[in-house]
């Protein structure tokens, strides 16, 4: 039975890397008809952020990632919030001490700081110098009884190779000399990530640990802890790093990294999920569009790469546009409606559906529906008009022609694409003009722009009274 977990530390927003970790766990669990668990790792009180858990839950729900056990669903291995399990970790730390796998350390932060500085000055990697490692039991007990603040550290064996098999990287080996005597329990009695993480993975019967590469260097400590407890470790799979286009580590400086930012900018969850699924996983098909069902069917860890995965924002935009195109205007309506409302655009559902239909092929994100073509909602004020376009197409002759054409528009009974096209073509043929001589100035008068969807289509959406009045107004105000 596959049991996997997503174990975020609630420190604010959800990083796209965390979304990928959550997604791969979810896909792996569903693919194997296993159990997907959410566990909140909130034992680092200094990093605690109010509301972060709620935000995480909302974001996972938006993304469509479901959990079978967790703080909301409950389950047989709860509680699923580490700050509610601290006693368990203390008991386990005591067990380790009793068996000689851990020891109490009384070094003050000031001393540790001095040691670190001296090591840095000597050019050696900073590590605890193990001063307290060999204190006698009597001294340790006496100092604890006297209430001296202390932490509990892992007694890392000397001169051992710590090996484990990673499902993505193959065999990984660390020399135990490079492994610090990791703090397991802090002086405030809270566990560190390492202790709580493995105690819970064991208690919750996790079979596969699927997480980001940044945890790879922690894994030997975890393997030592499993050994110290006499437990069988789970299987490990470390996912490749996410990179910027220049192959540096994915950073905020080169664009958004928070899932919430993508949500707020109008990316569709299915598009983001599809995109994130491909960050490191190489499906055998050449196809790039995958529904969640396809992903569940096809996902496997064997096709996850070791090499870093570039987070290509242009590709995400392309994918989002693909997803927008796949939906019907009616499906998009409830997503676009709040955006129109935010901008105080008052329009009927039918009108908004018509705008969506007209723009669907041209937008990349949802806000584009209301921002690319604000002229669907408010008349142009020509404040940002393209001067070159205007001087080319808004000539005295063009204005004359529009004046002459207007009565034909006004008397038009059916204001639809074909009728409008017919009127414009008839006029231009009768006057020996190319249709462009009319189309450009009409577009400018009605939209204030030089580009956009087909003119007849957009006029049909905007409607006769509004279109005609905009042309009249432009003839008077636009010089
Ligand atoms: N709490 C860790 C994090 O924030 C979990 C790492 C792991 O999955 O072991 O990512």
PDB file of C-alpha atoms and ligand atoms in Angstrom, residues 5-11 18 21 25 39-42 47 82 193 197 201 209-212 214-215 222, ligand 1:
ATOM      1  CA  UNK A   5       2.816  12.795   2.345  1.00  0.00           C
ATOM      2  CA  UNK A   6       3.159  16.433   1.493  1.00  0.00           C
ATOM      3  CA  UNK A   7       4.731  18.041   4.546  1.00  0.00           C
ATOM      4  CA  UNK A   8       4.875  21.801   4.130  1.00  0.00           C
ATOM      5  CA  UNK A   9       6.147  24.233   6.714  1.00  0.00           C
ATOM      6  CA  UNK A  10       3.581  27.019   6.745  1.00  0.00           C
ATOM      7  CA  UNK A  11       5.765  30.041   6.217  1.00  0.00           C
ATOM      8  CA  UNK A  18       6.023  23.097  -3.227  1.00  0.00           C
ATOM      9  CA  UNK A  21       6.068  18.361  -4.671  1.00  0.00           C
ATOM     10  CA  UNK A  25       2.866  13.045  -4.276  1.00  0.00           C
ATOM     11  CA  UNK A  39       1.093  16.976   7.368  1.00  0.00           C
ATOM     12  CA  UNK A  40       1.778  20.455   8.650  1.00  0.00           C
ATOM     13  CA  UNK A  41       5.381  20.854   9.830  1.00  0.00           C
ATOM     14  CA  UNK A  42       5.091  23.853  12.092  1.00  0.00           C
ATOM     15  CA  UNK A  47       9.124  30.932  11.066  1.00  0.00           C
ATOM     16  CA  UNK A  82       3.310  18.680  14.315  1.00  0.00           C
ATOM     17  CA  UNK A 193      12.486  19.321  11.350  1.00  0.00           C
ATOM     18  CA  UNK A 197       9.884  14.487  10.173  1.00  0.00           C
ATOM     19  CA  UNK A 201       7.016   9.424   8.598  1.00  0.00           C
ATOM     20  CA  UNK A 209       9.242  10.304   0.627  1.00  0.00           C
ATOM     21  CA  UNK A 210       8.935  12.477  -2.481  1.00  0.00           C
ATOM     22  CA  UNK A 211      10.402  15.938  -1.936  1.00  0.00           C
ATOM     23  CA  UNK A 212      12.640  18.614  -3.381  1.00  0.00           C
ATOM     24  CA  UNK A 214      17.125  20.732  -1.233  1.00  0.00           C
ATOM     25  CA  UNK A 215      16.398  17.956   1.282  1.00  0.00           C
ATOM     26  CA  UNK A 222      17.400  10.773   8.475  1.00  0.00           C
TER      27      UNK A 222
HETATM   28  N1  LIG B   1       8.716  20.625   6.069  1.00  0.00           N
HETATM   29  C1  LIG B   1       9.585  20.377   4.975  1.00  0.00           C
HETATM   30  C2  LIG B   1       9.308  21.441   3.916  1.00  0.00           C
HETATM   31  O1  LIG B   1       8.928  22.503   4.285  1.00  0.00           O
HETATM   32  C3  LIG B   1       9.305  19.001   4.450  1.00  0.00           C
HETATM   33  C4  LIG B   1      10.419  18.357   3.716  1.00  0.00           C
HETATM   34  C5  LIG B   1      10.129  16.903   3.540  1.00  0.00           C
HETATM   35  O2  LIG B   1       9.235  16.606   2.737  1.00  0.00           O
HETATM   36  O3  LIG B   1      10.697  16.088   4.215  1.00  0.00           O
HETATM   37  O4  LIG B   1       9.441  21.286   2.747  1.00  0.00           O
END
